[in-house]
Amino acid sequence: KAGVTQTPRYLIKTRGQQVTLSCSPISGHRSVSWYQQTPGQGLQFLFEYFSETQRNKGNFPGRFSGRQFSNSRSEMNVSTLELGDSALYLCASSLAGTGKDEQYFGPGTRLTVT
Amino acid sequence: GDSVTQMEGPVTLSEEAFLTINCTYTATGYPSLFWYVQYPGEGLQLLLKATKADDKGSNKGFEATYRKETTSFHLEKGSVQVSDSAVYFCALRAPGRRALTFGSGTRLQVQP
């Protein structure tokens, strides 16, 4: 069974631009979560989607948004990029997103904002 | 709020040495506890987990026991290999919540 895939793997953007990252979960998984990883703040939860609905949201500004499609694929969007948004963005999928589900992570998209 | 504290790295060991990476947590109730590993340039891989007190998670020679009385979940391995060099993250998921709370990570370097 294929794992979680994320595209693109690397991205360079300029301050003020916007960016869209994509995540395809493991087949059959309906929950997708997004995390930001930076050297300073570590791994922080962004949001989680299940059946096209955002169920949980972390403490990030409104510039960070996401959505999920009917095939469970998810995208996250960051508008008006800032230098501090440079990070590794990780997507994780799980079967139903219950507290007992294991989360499987993708390889991440490394975003560099210049 | 929930939090996870890990020992600072890097931890540098010789091959076949014994490994301990300390992890303590703060959470209400009985969270599920996890260890994830991240190899260079890759995402996170679940290494092991424990969902209730006194549970022992184990995988690939690594072990960790859920200690409610000391709020700890220390990672151990009896004999490390060069291929174990990676960053290890302790994490928890509080009851009723779906998001993981991670520690800051501990880099392990194993020398031949």
XYZ file of N, CA and C in Angstrom, chain A residues 3-12 19-25 32-38 43 46 74 76 85-93 104-112, chain B residues 37-45:
165
model
N 2.384 4.897 0.641
C 2.343 5.738 1.828
C 1.758 7.095 1.517
N 1.906 7.991 2.474
C 1.442 9.364 2.300
C 2.392 10.084 1.347
N 1.841 10.739 0.367
C 2.679 11.484 -0.573
C 2.379 12.968 -0.467
N 3.438 13.749 -0.611
C 3.301 15.194 -0.551
C 4.005 15.810 -1.750
N 3.352 16.794 -2.321
C 3.950 17.510 -3.441
C 3.747 19.000 -3.282
N 4.715 19.805 -3.737
C 6.046 19.365 -4.154
C 6.915 19.030 -2.946
N 8.062 18.491 -3.138
C 8.965 18.202 -2.027
C 9.731 19.448 -1.602
N 10.032 20.303 -2.536
C 10.775 21.525 -2.243
C 10.140 22.693 -2.980
N 10.185 23.840 -2.338
C 9.525 25.017 -2.884
C 10.250 26.256 -2.392
N 10.503 27.176 -3.298
C 11.090 28.459 -2.913
C 10.135 29.556 -3.358
N 1.221 30.203 -1.378
C 1.678 28.878 -1.772
C 0.606 27.847 -1.414
N 0.533 26.813 -2.226
C -0.381 25.702 -1.970
C 0.402 24.402 -1.957
N 0.235 23.641 -0.904
C 0.902 22.353 -0.751
C -0.153 21.255 -0.807
N 0.232 20.106 -1.324
C -0.725 19.024 -1.510
C -0.313 17.776 -0.745
N -1.312 17.036 -0.300
C -1.074 15.804 0.453
C -2.081 14.749 0.010
N -1.567 13.586 -0.362
C -2.439 12.458 -0.684
C -2.278 11.409 0.401
N -3.343 11.112 1.129
C -3.224 10.165 2.241
C -3.133 8.733 1.756
N -6.757 13.729 7.644
C -5.468 14.305 7.266
C -5.154 15.452 8.219
N -3.949 15.401 8.785
C -3.484 16.470 9.673
C -2.242 17.105 9.072
N -2.046 18.361 9.384
C -0.880 19.101 8.910
C -0.095 19.621 10.116
N 1.232 19.547 9.986
C 2.132 20.033 11.030
C 3.213 20.891 10.386
N 3.672 21.878 11.127
C 4.802 22.692 10.706
C 6.006 22.342 11.570
N 7.165 22.139 10.943
C 8.381 21.838 11.686
C 9.431 22.893 11.403
N 9.865 23.577 12.442
C 10.933 24.573 12.327
C 11.967 24.320 13.410
N 7.857 20.890 16.190
C 6.694 20.403 15.439
C 5.429 20.965 16.066
N -1.066 22.219 12.852
C -1.752 23.274 12.111
C -3.256 23.061 12.107
N -5.739 16.394 0.498
C -5.837 17.673 1.199
C -4.825 18.656 0.638
N -3.025 22.553 1.706
C -2.950 23.677 2.622
C -2.399 24.887 1.865
N 7.741 31.749 7.762
C 6.967 30.584 7.301
C 7.867 29.515 6.690
N 9.143 29.812 6.548
C 10.084 28.808 6.049
C 10.109 27.638 7.024
N 9.820 26.463 6.530
C 9.668 25.300 7.405
C 9.506 24.055 6.571
N 9.516 22.931 7.262
C 9.115 21.660 6.672
C 7.654 21.441 7.062
N 6.803 21.277 6.077
C 5.387 21.059 6.341
C 5.075 19.579 6.146
N 4.610 18.972 7.205
C 4.354 17.541 7.212
C 2.866 17.271 7.233
N 2.486 16.304 6.471
C 1.104 15.854 6.419
C 1.066 14.453 7.022
N 0.004 14.157 7.751
C -0.159 12.834 8.338
C -1.573 12.348 8.082
N -1.708 11.092 7.764
C -3.057 10.567 7.560
C -3.332 9.446 8.569
N 0.248 8.372 10.113
C 1.346 8.048 9.216
C 1.748 9.319 8.484
N 3.026 9.638 8.570
C 3.513 10.903 8.034
C 4.095 10.749 6.641
N 3.926 11.798 5.862
C 4.580 11.890 4.574
C 5.987 12.442 4.719
N 6.722 12.565 3.609
C 8.102 13.036 3.653
C 8.225 14.536 3.868
N 7.121 15.247 3.680
C 7.138 16.684 3.917
C 7.416 17.498 2.669
N 7.025 18.758 2.742
C 7.380 19.755 1.729
C 8.225 20.805 2.433
N 9.424 21.017 1.910
C 10.287 22.032 2.500
C 10.072 23.344 1.777
N 9.531 24.307 2.487
C 9.239 25.630 1.944
C 10.293 26.615 2.411
N 10.884 27.296 1.470
C 11.845 28.363 1.781
C 11.278 29.673 1.278
N 10.628 8.580 14.809
C 12.019 8.767 14.379
C 12.021 9.464 13.031
N 12.957 10.368 12.870
C 13.090 11.111 11.617
C 14.514 10.973 11.100
N 14.656 10.305 9.966
C 15.956 10.182 9.316
C 16.182 11.402 8.433
N 17.424 11.724 8.142
C 17.723 12.931 7.365
C 16.931 13.013 6.073
N 16.290 14.136 5.858
C 15.556 14.377 4.624
C 14.226 13.641 4.514
N 13.796 13.048 5.603
C 12.548 12.278 5.552
C 11.523 12.794 6.552
N 10.298 12.262 6.435
C 9.262 12.586 7.399
C 9.416 11.746 8.654
N 8.379 11.731 9.463
C 8.405 11.000 10.722
C 7.897 9.575 10.528
N 8.553 8.653 11.201
C 8.082 7.275 11.210
C 7.736 6.893 12.642
